[in-house]
């Protein structure tokens, strides 16, 4: 269930922006917030996985990608 739509959207936007600037640590923090506020959003999970992958935490990234895939189904 979605908790706070505005907070989720703002965190997702901040996370994607940080990701595009290659600020993966900042992106990860924002995207964790996005997934907490809207755990059903697959885009947030995919970007979180990508940020974590770029930070070298591949196993956690794989789990995030799997969450995104599950949310899309």
PDB file of N, CA, C and O in Angstrom:
ATOM      1  N   UNK A   1       0.818  -1.206   0.000  1.00  0.00           N
ATOM      2  CA  UNK A   1       0.000   0.000   0.000  1.00  0.00           C
ATOM      3  C   UNK A   1       0.858   1.264   0.000  1.00  0.00           C
ATOM      4  O   UNK A   1       1.900   1.309   0.638  1.00  0.00           O
ATOM      5  N   UNK A   2       0.396   2.224  -0.744  1.00  0.00           N
ATOM      6  CA  UNK A   2       1.106   3.497  -0.833  1.00  0.00           C
ATOM      7  C   UNK A   2       0.910   4.269   0.466  1.00  0.00           C
ATOM      8  O   UNK A   2      -0.180   4.337   1.004  1.00  0.00           O
ATOM      9  N   UNK A   3       1.988   4.872   0.961  1.00  0.00           N
ATOM     10  CA  UNK A   3       1.910   5.592   2.223  1.00  0.00           C
ATOM     11  C   UNK A   3       1.770   7.097   2.019  1.00  0.00           C
ATOM     12  O   UNK A   3       0.916   7.724   2.593  1.00  0.00           O
ATOM     13  N   UNK A   4       2.621   7.656   1.199  1.00  0.00           N
ATOM     14  CA  UNK A   4       2.599   9.104   0.980  1.00  0.00           C
ATOM     15  C   UNK A   4       2.996   9.370  -0.473  1.00  0.00           C
ATOM     16  O   UNK A   4       4.175   9.333  -0.823  1.00  0.00           O
ATOM     17  N   UNK A   5       1.997   9.616  -1.302  1.00  0.00           N
ATOM     18  CA  UNK A   5       2.223   9.762  -2.738  1.00  0.00           C
ATOM     19  C   UNK A   5       3.169  10.907  -3.064  1.00  0.00           C
ATOM     20  O   UNK A   5       4.050  10.764  -3.919  1.00  0.00           O
ATOM     21  N   UNK A   6       3.001  12.035  -2.395  1.00  0.00           N
ATOM     22  CA  UNK A   6       3.866  13.187  -2.676  1.00  0.00           C
ATOM     23  C   UNK A   6       5.304  12.919  -2.277  1.00  0.00           C
ATOM     24  O   UNK A   6       6.230  13.247  -3.014  1.00  0.00           O
ATOM     25  N   UNK A   7       5.485  12.335  -1.104  1.00  0.00           N
ATOM     26  CA  UNK A   7       6.841  12.010  -0.640  1.00  0.00           C
ATOM     27  C   UNK A   7       7.481  10.975  -1.556  1.00  0.00           C
ATOM     28  O   UNK A   7       8.671  11.073  -1.873  1.00  0.00           O
ATOM     29  N   UNK A   8       6.705  10.001  -2.000  1.00  0.00           N
ATOM     30  CA  UNK A   8       7.226   8.979  -2.904  1.00  0.00           C
ATOM     31  C   UNK A   8       7.674   9.601  -4.222  1.00  0.00           C
ATOM     32  O   UNK A   8       8.761   9.307  -4.721  1.00  0.00           O
ATOM     33  N   UNK A   9       6.850  10.466  -4.785  1.00  0.00           N
ATOM     34  CA  UNK A   9       7.179  11.107  -6.064  1.00  0.00           C
ATOM     35  C   UNK A   9       8.403  12.010  -5.931  1.00  0.00           C
ATOM     36  O   UNK A   9       9.287  12.003  -6.807  1.00  0.00           O
ATOM     37  N   UNK A  10       8.474  12.764  -4.859  1.00  0.00           N
ATOM     38  CA  UNK A  10       9.627  13.656  -4.651  1.00  0.00           C
ATOM     39  C   UNK A  10      10.903  12.857  -4.465  1.00  0.00           C
ATOM     40  O   UNK A  10      11.954  13.203  -5.028  1.00  0.00           O
ATOM     41  N   UNK A  11      10.830  11.774  -3.695  1.00  0.00           N
ATOM     42  CA  UNK A  11      12.017  10.947  -3.469  1.00  0.00           C
ATOM     43  C   UNK A  11      12.443  10.247  -4.754  1.00  0.00           C
ATOM     44  O   UNK A  11      13.646  10.140  -5.040  1.00  0.00           O
ATOM     45  N   UNK A  12      11.478   9.770  -5.539  1.00  0.00           N
ATOM     46  CA  UNK A  12      11.809   9.127  -6.811  1.00  0.00           C
ATOM     47  C   UNK A  12      12.491  10.116  -7.745  1.00  0.00           C
ATOM     48  O   UNK A  12      13.515   9.803  -8.357  1.00  0.00           O
ATOM     49  N   UNK A  13      11.946  11.312  -7.834  1.00  0.00           N
ATOM     50  CA  UNK A  13      12.538  12.342  -8.688  1.00  0.00           C
ATOM     51  C   UNK A  13      13.959  12.674  -8.238  1.00  0.00           C
ATOM     52  O   UNK A  13      14.879  12.740  -9.061  1.00  0.00           O
ATOM     53  N   UNK A  14      14.145  12.844  -6.938  1.00  0.00           N
ATOM     54  CA  UNK A  14      15.481  13.152  -6.408  1.00  0.00           C
ATOM     55  C   UNK A  14      16.438  11.995  -6.665  1.00  0.00           C
ATOM     56  O   UNK A  14      17.607  12.201  -7.018  1.00  0.00           O
ATOM     57  N   UNK A  15      15.957  10.776  -6.493  1.00  0.00           N
ATOM     58  CA  UNK A  15      16.800   9.606  -6.710  1.00  0.00           C
ATOM     59  C   UNK A  15      17.225   9.451  -8.151  1.00  0.00           C
ATOM     60  O   UNK A  15      18.391   9.168  -8.441  1.00  0.00           O
ATOM     61  N   UNK A  16      16.300   9.636  -9.072  1.00  0.00           N
ATOM     62  CA  UNK A  16      16.634   9.528 -10.495  1.00  0.00           C
ATOM     63  C   UNK A  16      17.600  10.635 -10.892  1.00  0.00           C
ATOM     64  O   UNK A  16      18.562  10.388 -11.624  1.00  0.00           O
ATOM     65  N   UNK A  17      17.373  11.843 -10.410  1.00  0.00           N
ATOM     66  CA  UNK A  17      18.284  12.955 -10.717  1.00  0.00           C
ATOM     67  C   UNK A  17      19.689  12.666 -10.206  1.00  0.00           C
ATOM     68  O   UNK A  17      20.672  12.882 -10.922  1.00  0.00           O
ATOM     69  N   UNK A  18      19.787  12.179  -8.973  1.00  0.00           N
ATOM     70  CA  UNK A  18      21.104  11.853  -8.409  1.00  0.00           C
ATOM     71  C   UNK A  18      21.753  10.715  -9.195  1.00  0.00           C
ATOM     72  O   UNK A  18      22.965  10.737  -9.462  1.00  0.00           O
ATOM     73  N   UNK A  19      20.959   9.734  -9.579  1.00  0.00           N
ATOM     74  CA  UNK A  19      21.485   8.617 -10.364  1.00  0.00           C
ATOM     75  C   UNK A  19      22.078   9.110 -11.684  1.00  0.00           C
ATOM     76  O   UNK A  19      23.175   8.707 -12.065  1.00  0.00           O
ATOM     77  N   UNK A  20      21.361   9.974 -12.360  1.00  0.00           N
ATOM     78  CA  UNK A  20      21.840  10.502 -13.644  1.00  0.00           C
ATOM     79  C   UNK A  20      23.110  11.323 -13.492  1.00  0.00           C
ATOM     80  O   UNK A  20      23.888  11.435 -14.437  1.00  0.00           O
ATOM     81  N   UNK A  21      23.321  11.899 -12.298  1.00  0.00           N
ATOM     82  CA  UNK A  21      24.550  12.660 -12.028  1.00  0.00           C
ATOM     83  C   UNK A  21      25.647  11.762 -11.458  1.00  0.00           C
ATOM     84  O   UNK A  21      26.692  12.256 -11.038  1.00  0.00           O
ATOM     85  N   UNK A  22      25.364  10.451 -11.426  1.00  0.00           N
ATOM     86  CA  UNK A  22      26.301   9.450 -10.905  1.00  0.00           C
ATOM     87  C   UNK A  22      26.601   9.633  -9.430  1.00  0.00           C
ATOM     88  O   UNK A  22      27.660   9.253  -8.947  1.00  0.00           O
ATOM     89  N   UNK A  23      25.643  10.183  -8.691  1.00  0.00           N
ATOM     90  CA  UNK A  23      25.724  10.312  -7.233  1.00  0.00           C
ATOM     91  C   UNK A  23      24.948   9.140  -6.634  1.00  0.00           C
ATOM     92  O   UNK A  23      23.848   9.300  -6.119  1.00  0.00           O
ATOM     93  N   UNK A  24      25.518   7.960  -6.753  1.00  0.00           N
ATOM     94  CA  UNK A  24      24.804   6.741  -6.413  1.00  0.00           C
ATOM     95  C   UNK A  24      24.469   6.626  -4.929  1.00  0.00           C
ATOM     96  O   UNK A  24      23.436   6.055  -4.581  1.00  0.00           O
ATOM     97  N   UNK A  25      25.313   7.182  -4.072  1.00  0.00           N
ATOM     98  CA  UNK A  25      25.015   7.147  -2.640  1.00  0.00           C
ATOM     99  C   UNK A  25      23.784   7.989  -2.324  1.00  0.00           C
ATOM    100  O   UNK A  25      22.897   7.568  -1.571  1.00  0.00           O
ATOM    101  N   UNK A  26      23.712   9.170  -2.916  1.00  0.00           N
ATOM    102  CA  UNK A  26      22.552  10.053  -2.728  1.00  0.00           C
ATOM    103  C   UNK A  26      21.311   9.421  -3.355  1.00  0.00           C
ATOM    104  O   UNK A  26      20.223   9.434  -2.767  1.00  0.00           O
ATOM    105  N   UNK A  27      21.489   8.845  -4.533  1.00  0.00           N
ATOM    106  CA  UNK A  27      20.374   8.183  -5.213  1.00  0.00           C
ATOM    107  C   UNK A  27      19.822   7.042  -4.362  1.00  0.00           C
ATOM    108  O   UNK A  27      18.602   6.905  -4.215  1.00  0.00           O
ATOM    109  N   UNK A  28      20.707   6.250  -3.792  1.00  0.00           N
ATOM    110  CA  UNK A  28      20.260   5.125  -2.972  1.00  0.00           C
ATOM    111  C   UNK A  28      19.410   5.599  -1.800  1.00  0.00           C
ATOM    112  O   UNK A  28      18.328   5.058  -1.550  1.00  0.00           O
ATOM    113  N   UNK A  29      19.863   6.608  -1.106  1.00  0.00           N
ATOM    114  CA  UNK A  29      19.104   7.108   0.045  1.00  0.00           C
ATOM    115  C   UNK A  29      17.718   7.602  -0.378  1.00  0.00           C
ATOM    116  O   UNK A  29      16.710   7.302   0.266  1.00  0.00           O
ATOM    117  N   UNK A  30      17.665   8.362  -1.465  1.00  0.00           N
ATOM    118  CA  UNK A  30      16.381   8.890  -1.934  1.00  0.00           C
ATOM    119  C   UNK A  30      15.460   7.763  -2.403  1.00  0.00           C
ATOM    120  O   UNK A  30      14.261   7.760  -2.110  1.00  0.00           O
ATOM    121  N   UNK A  31      16.022   6.794  -3.088  1.00  0.00           N
ATOM    122  CA  UNK A  31      15.203   5.722  -3.636  1.00  0.00           C
ATOM    123  C   UNK A  31      14.714   4.763  -2.555  1.00  0.00           C
ATOM    124  O   UNK A  31      13.623   4.189  -2.680  1.00  0.00           O
ATOM    125  N   UNK A  32      15.470   4.600  -1.496  1.00  0.00           N
ATOM    126  CA  UNK A  32      14.972   3.831  -0.350  1.00  0.00           C
ATOM    127  C   UNK A  32      13.726   4.521   0.201  1.00  0.00           C
ATOM    128  O   UNK A  32      12.721   3.872   0.504  1.00  0.00           O
ATOM    129  N   UNK A  33      13.778   5.840   0.306  1.00  0.00           N
ATOM    130  CA  UNK A  33      12.607   6.592   0.770  1.00  0.00           C
ATOM    131  C   UNK A  33      11.431   6.426  -0.192  1.00  0.00           C
ATOM    132  O   UNK A  33      10.283   6.289   0.231  1.00  0.00           O
ATOM    133  N   UNK A  34      11.723   6.444  -1.490  1.00  0.00           N
ATOM    134  CA  UNK A  34      10.660   6.268  -2.487  1.00  0.00           C
ATOM    135  C   UNK A  34       9.987   4.909  -2.325  1.00  0.00           C
ATOM    136  O   UNK A  34       8.759   4.812  -2.367  1.00  0.00           O
ATOM    137  N   UNK A  35      10.782   3.858  -2.113  1.00  0.00           N
ATOM    138  CA  UNK A  35      10.195   2.524  -1.964  1.00  0.00           C
ATOM    139  C   UNK A  35       9.453   2.375  -0.638  1.00  0.00           C
ATOM    140  O   UNK A  35       8.491   1.622  -0.559  1.00  0.00           O
ATOM    141  N   UNK A  36       9.873   3.097   0.379  1.00  0.00           N
ATOM    142  CA  UNK A  36       9.138   3.060   1.654  1.00  0.00           C
ATOM    143  C   UNK A  36       7.776   3.730   1.515  1.00  0.00           C
ATOM    144  O   UNK A  36       6.795   3.277   2.091  1.00  0.00           O
ATOM    145  N   UNK A  37       7.724   4.825   0.756  1.00  0.00           N
ATOM    146  CA  UNK A  37       6.478   5.576   0.609  1.00  0.00           C
ATOM    147  C   UNK A  37       5.562   5.023  -0.463  1.00  0.00           C
ATOM    148  O   UNK A  37       4.361   5.304  -0.449  1.00  0.00           O
ATOM    149  N   UNK A  38       6.115   4.264  -1.402  1.00  0.00           N
ATOM    150  CA  UNK A  38       5.293   3.598  -2.410  1.00  0.00           C
ATOM    151  C   UNK A  38       5.978   2.295  -2.813  1.00  0.00           C
ATOM    152  O   UNK A  38       6.616   2.224  -3.864  1.00  0.00           O
ATOM    153  N   UNK A  39       5.837   1.265  -1.990  1.00  0.00           N
ATOM    154  CA  UNK A  39       6.510   0.007  -2.275  1.00  0.00           C
ATOM    155  C   UNK A  39       6.015  -0.704  -3.536  1.00  0.00           C
ATOM    156  O   UNK A  39       6.671  -1.614  -4.026  1.00  0.00           O
ATOM    157  N   UNK A  40       4.908  -0.270  -4.105  1.00  0.00           N
ATOM    158  CA  UNK A  40       4.359  -0.906  -5.302  1.00  0.00           C
ATOM    159  C   UNK A  40       4.939  -0.357  -6.604  1.00  0.00           C
ATOM    160  O   UNK A  40       4.653  -0.889  -7.673  1.00  0.00           O
ATOM    161  N   UNK A  41       5.773   0.679  -6.537  1.00  0.00           N
ATOM    162  CA  UNK A  41       6.305   1.320  -7.748  1.00  0.00           C
ATOM    163  C   UNK A  41       7.530   0.566  -8.262  1.00  0.00           C
ATOM    164  O   UNK A  41       8.608   0.643  -7.668  1.00  0.00           O
ATOM    165  N   UNK A  42       7.407  -0.143  -9.389  1.00  0.00           N
ATOM    166  CA  UNK A  42       8.553  -0.895  -9.892  1.00  0.00           C
ATOM    167  C   UNK A  42       9.715  -0.006 -10.334  1.00  0.00           C
ATOM    168  O   UNK A  42      10.878  -0.391 -10.217  1.00  0.00           O
ATOM    169  N   UNK A  43       9.425   1.191 -10.816  1.00  0.00           N
ATOM    170  CA  UNK A  43      10.482   2.098 -11.278  1.00  0.00           C
ATOM    171  C   UNK A  43      11.430   2.449 -10.138  1.00  0.00           C
ATOM    172  O   UNK A  43      12.656   2.443 -10.300  1.00  0.00           O
ATOM    173  N   UNK A  44      10.879   2.716  -8.971  1.00  0.00           N
ATOM    174  CA  UNK A  44      11.715   3.031  -7.809  1.00  0.00           C
ATOM    175  C   UNK A  44      12.623   1.853  -7.468  1.00  0.00           C
ATOM    176  O   UNK A  44      13.812   2.040  -7.172  1.00  0.00           O
ATOM    177  N   UNK A  45      12.086   0.641  -7.516  1.00  0.00           N
ATOM    178  CA  UNK A  45      12.886  -0.547  -7.217  1.00  0.00           C
ATOM    179  C   UNK A  45      13.995  -0.741  -8.245  1.00  0.00           C
ATOM    180  O   UNK A  45      15.123  -1.093  -7.894  1.00  0.00           O
ATOM    181  N   UNK A  46      13.679  -0.534  -9.531  1.00  0.00           N
ATOM    182  CA  UNK A  46      14.697  -0.703 -10.574  1.00  0.00           C
ATOM    183  C   UNK A  46      15.824   0.316 -10.422  1.00  0.00           C
ATOM    184  O   UNK A  46      17.004  -0.040 -10.531  1.00  0.00           O
ATOM    185  N   UNK A  47      15.475   1.563 -10.194  1.00  0.00           N
ATOM    186  CA  UNK A  47      16.521   2.574 -10.015  1.00  0.00           C
ATOM    187  C   UNK A  47      17.315   2.322  -8.735  1.00  0.00           C
ATOM    188  O   UNK A  47      18.530   2.540  -8.706  1.00  0.00           O
ATOM    189  N   UNK A  48      16.651   1.861  -7.690  1.00  0.00           N
ATOM    190  CA  UNK A  48      17.365   1.526  -6.456  1.00  0.00           C
ATOM    191  C   UNK A  48      18.366   0.403  -6.733  1.00  0.00           C
ATOM    192  O   UNK A  48      19.520   0.468  -6.302  1.00  0.00           O
ATOM    193  N   UNK A  49      17.932  -0.597  -7.456  1.00  0.00           N
ATOM    194  CA  UNK A  49      18.846  -1.682  -7.828  1.00  0.00           C
ATOM    195  C   UNK A  49      20.013  -1.184  -8.650  1.00  0.00           C
ATOM    196  O   UNK A  49      21.172  -1.575  -8.423  1.00  0.00           O
ATOM    197  N   UNK A  50      19.748  -0.309  -9.591  1.00  0.00           N
ATOM    198  CA  UNK A  50      20.820   0.231 -10.434  1.00  0.00           C
ATOM    199  C   UNK A  50      21.810   1.057  -9.620  1.00  0.00           C
ATOM    200  O   UNK A  50      23.027   0.971  -9.820  1.00  0.00           O
ATOM    201  N   UNK A  51      21.292   1.855  -8.693  1.00  0.00           N
ATOM    202  CA  UNK A  51      22.180   2.653  -7.834  1.00  0.00           C
ATOM    203  C   UNK A  51      23.046   1.739  -6.981  1.00  0.00           C
ATOM    204  O   UNK A  51      24.268   1.957  -6.852  1.00  0.00           O
ATOM    205  N   UNK A  52      22.448   0.719  -6.402  1.00  0.00           N
ATOM    206  CA  UNK A  52      23.216  -0.203  -5.562  1.00  0.00           C
ATOM    207  C   UNK A  52      24.215  -1.002  -6.382  1.00  0.00           C
ATOM    208  O   UNK A  52      25.319  -1.289  -5.927  1.00  0.00           O
ATOM    209  N   UNK A  53      23.835  -1.375  -7.597  1.00  0.00           N
ATOM    210  CA  UNK A  53      24.758  -2.097  -8.481  1.00  0.00           C
ATOM    211  C   UNK A  53      26.004  -1.244  -8.727  1.00  0.00           C
ATOM    212  O   UNK A  53      27.126  -1.733  -8.650  1.00  0.00           O
ATOM    213  N   UNK A  54      25.790   0.023  -9.017  1.00  0.00           N
ATOM    214  CA  UNK A  54      26.912   0.933  -9.275  1.00  0.00           C
ATOM    215  C   UNK A  54      27.743   1.197  -8.022  1.00  0.00           C
ATOM    216  O   UNK A  54      28.889   1.604  -8.135  1.00  0.00           O
ATOM    217  N   UNK A  55      27.171   0.974  -6.855  1.00  0.00           N
ATOM    218  CA  UNK A  55      27.919   1.134  -5.606  1.00  0.00           C
ATOM    219  C   UNK A  55      28.637  -0.152  -5.222  1.00  0.00           C
ATOM    220  O   UNK A  55      29.351  -0.184  -4.229  1.00  0.00           O
ATOM    221  N   UNK A  56      28.418  -1.221  -5.989  1.00  0.00           N
ATOM    222  CA  UNK A  56      29.129  -2.468  -5.734  1.00  0.00           C
ATOM    223  C   UNK A  56      28.396  -3.461  -4.860  1.00  0.00           C
ATOM    224  O   UNK A  56      28.970  -4.471  -4.467  1.00  0.00           O
ATOM    225  N   UNK A  57      27.141  -3.198  -4.560  1.00  0.00           N
ATOM    226  CA  UNK A  57      26.365  -4.138  -3.742  1.00  0.00           C
ATOM    227  C   UNK A  57      25.425  -4.934  -4.659  1.00  0.00           C
ATOM    228  O   UNK A  57      24.210  -4.752  -4.641  1.00  0.00           O
ATOM    229  N   UNK A  58      26.056  -5.811  -5.448  1.00  0.00           N
ATOM    230  CA  UNK A  58      25.328  -6.535  -6.483  1.00  0.00           C
ATOM    231  C   UNK A  58      24.227  -7.437  -5.941  1.00  0.00           C
ATOM    232  O   UNK A  58      23.156  -7.530  -6.541  1.00  0.00           O
ATOM    233  N   UNK A  59      24.464  -8.116  -4.832  1.00  0.00           N
ATOM    234  CA  UNK A  59      23.448  -9.019  -4.293  1.00  0.00           C
ATOM    235  C   UNK A  59      22.185  -8.249  -3.886  1.00  0.00           C
ATOM    236  O   UNK A  59      21.065  -8.663  -4.195  1.00  0.00           O
ATOM    237  N   UNK A  60      22.361  -7.135  -3.206  1.00  0.00           N
ATOM    238  CA  UNK A  60      21.205  -6.315  -2.831  1.00  0.00           C
ATOM    239  C   UNK A  60      20.530  -5.769  -4.088  1.00  0.00           C
ATOM    240  O   UNK A  60      19.301  -5.706  -4.161  1.00  0.00           O
ATOM    241  N   UNK A  61      21.317  -5.386  -5.077  1.00  0.00           N
ATOM    242  CA  UNK A  61      20.759  -4.886  -6.331  1.00  0.00           C
ATOM    243  C   UNK A  61      19.893  -5.946  -7.003  1.00  0.00           C
ATOM    244  O   UNK A  61      18.803  -5.638  -7.492  1.00  0.00           O
ATOM    245  N   UNK A  62      20.365  -7.191  -7.010  1.00  0.00           N
ATOM    246  CA  UNK A  62      19.572  -8.271  -7.605  1.00  0.00           C
ATOM    247  C   UNK A  62      18.218  -8.411  -6.902  1.00  0.00           C
ATOM    248  O   UNK A  62      17.191  -8.630  -7.559  1.00  0.00           O
ATOM    249  N   UNK A  63      18.232  -8.288  -5.589  1.00  0.00           N
ATOM    250  CA  UNK A  63      16.969  -8.372  -4.838  1.00  0.00           C
ATOM    251  C   UNK A  63      16.044  -7.205  -5.184  1.00  0.00           C
ATOM    252  O   UNK A  63      14.829  -7.384  -5.308  1.00  0.00           O
ATOM    253  N   UNK A  64      16.622  -6.019  -5.360  1.00  0.00           N
ATOM    254  CA  UNK A  64      15.818  -4.856  -5.751  1.00  0.00           C
ATOM    255  C   UNK A  64      15.221  -5.040  -7.140  1.00  0.00           C
ATOM    256  O   UNK A  64      14.048  -4.737  -7.363  1.00  0.00           O
ATOM    257  N   UNK A  65      16.027  -5.555  -8.072  1.00  0.00           N
ATOM    258  CA  UNK A  65      15.522  -5.813  -9.426  1.00  0.00           C
ATOM    259  C   UNK A  65      14.378  -6.831  -9.369  1.00  0.00           C
ATOM    260  O   UNK A  65      13.371  -6.684 -10.072  1.00  0.00           O
ATOM    261  N   UNK A  66      14.532  -7.847  -8.542  1.00  0.00           N
ATOM    262  CA  UNK A  66      13.477  -8.850  -8.393  1.00  0.00           C
ATOM    263  C   UNK A  66      12.202  -8.225  -7.830  1.00  0.00           C
ATOM    264  O   UNK A  66      11.086  -8.565  -8.257  1.00  0.00           O
ATOM    265  N   UNK A  67      12.352  -7.298  -6.866  1.00  0.00           N
ATOM    266  CA  UNK A  67      11.191  -6.591  -6.329  1.00  0.00           C
ATOM    267  C   UNK A  67      10.495  -5.798  -7.424  1.00  0.00           C
ATOM    268  O   UNK A  67       9.264  -5.777  -7.501  1.00  0.00           O
ATOM    269  N   UNK A  68      11.276  -5.132  -8.257  1.00  0.00           N
ATOM    270  CA  UNK A  68      10.688  -4.374  -9.367  1.00  0.00           C
ATOM    271  C   UNK A  68       9.914  -5.277 -10.307  1.00  0.00           C
ATOM    272  O   UNK A  68       8.790  -4.945 -10.714  1.00  0.00           O
ATOM    273  N   UNK A  69      10.502  -6.428 -10.631  1.00  0.00           N
ATOM    274  CA  UNK A  69       9.824  -7.371 -11.504  1.00  0.00           C
ATOM    275  C   UNK A  69       8.534  -7.896 -10.883  1.00  0.00           C
ATOM    276  O   UNK A  69       7.509  -8.025 -11.570  1.00  0.00           O
ATOM    277  N   UNK A  70       8.572  -8.184  -9.611  1.00  0.00           N
ATOM    278  CA  UNK A  70       7.375  -8.663  -8.923  1.00  0.00           C
ATOM    279  C   UNK A  70       6.284  -7.606  -8.922  1.00  0.00           C
ATOM    280  O   UNK A  70       5.091  -7.915  -9.057  1.00  0.00           O
ATOM    281  N   UNK A  71       6.673  -6.350  -8.769  1.00  0.00           N
ATOM    282  CA  UNK A  71       5.690  -5.263  -8.751  1.00  0.00           C
ATOM    283  C   UNK A  71       5.067  -5.043 -10.125  1.00  0.00           C
ATOM    284  O   UNK A  71       3.910  -4.641 -10.226  1.00  0.00           O
ATOM    285  N   UNK A  72       5.829  -5.336 -11.181  1.00  0.00           N
ATOM    286  CA  UNK A  72       5.276  -5.173 -12.529  1.00  0.00           C
ATOM    287  C   UNK A  72       4.240  -6.247 -12.856  1.00  0.00           C
ATOM    288  O   UNK A  72       3.316  -6.004 -13.611  1.00  0.00           O
ATOM    289  N   UNK A  73       4.439  -7.411 -12.275  1.00  0.00           N
ATOM    290  CA  UNK A  73       3.471  -8.501 -12.531  1.00  0.00           C
ATOM    291  C   UNK A  73       2.165  -8.152 -11.899  1.00  0.00           C
ATOM    292  O   UNK A  73       1.124  -8.279 -12.234  1.00  0.00           O
TER     293      UNK A  73
END
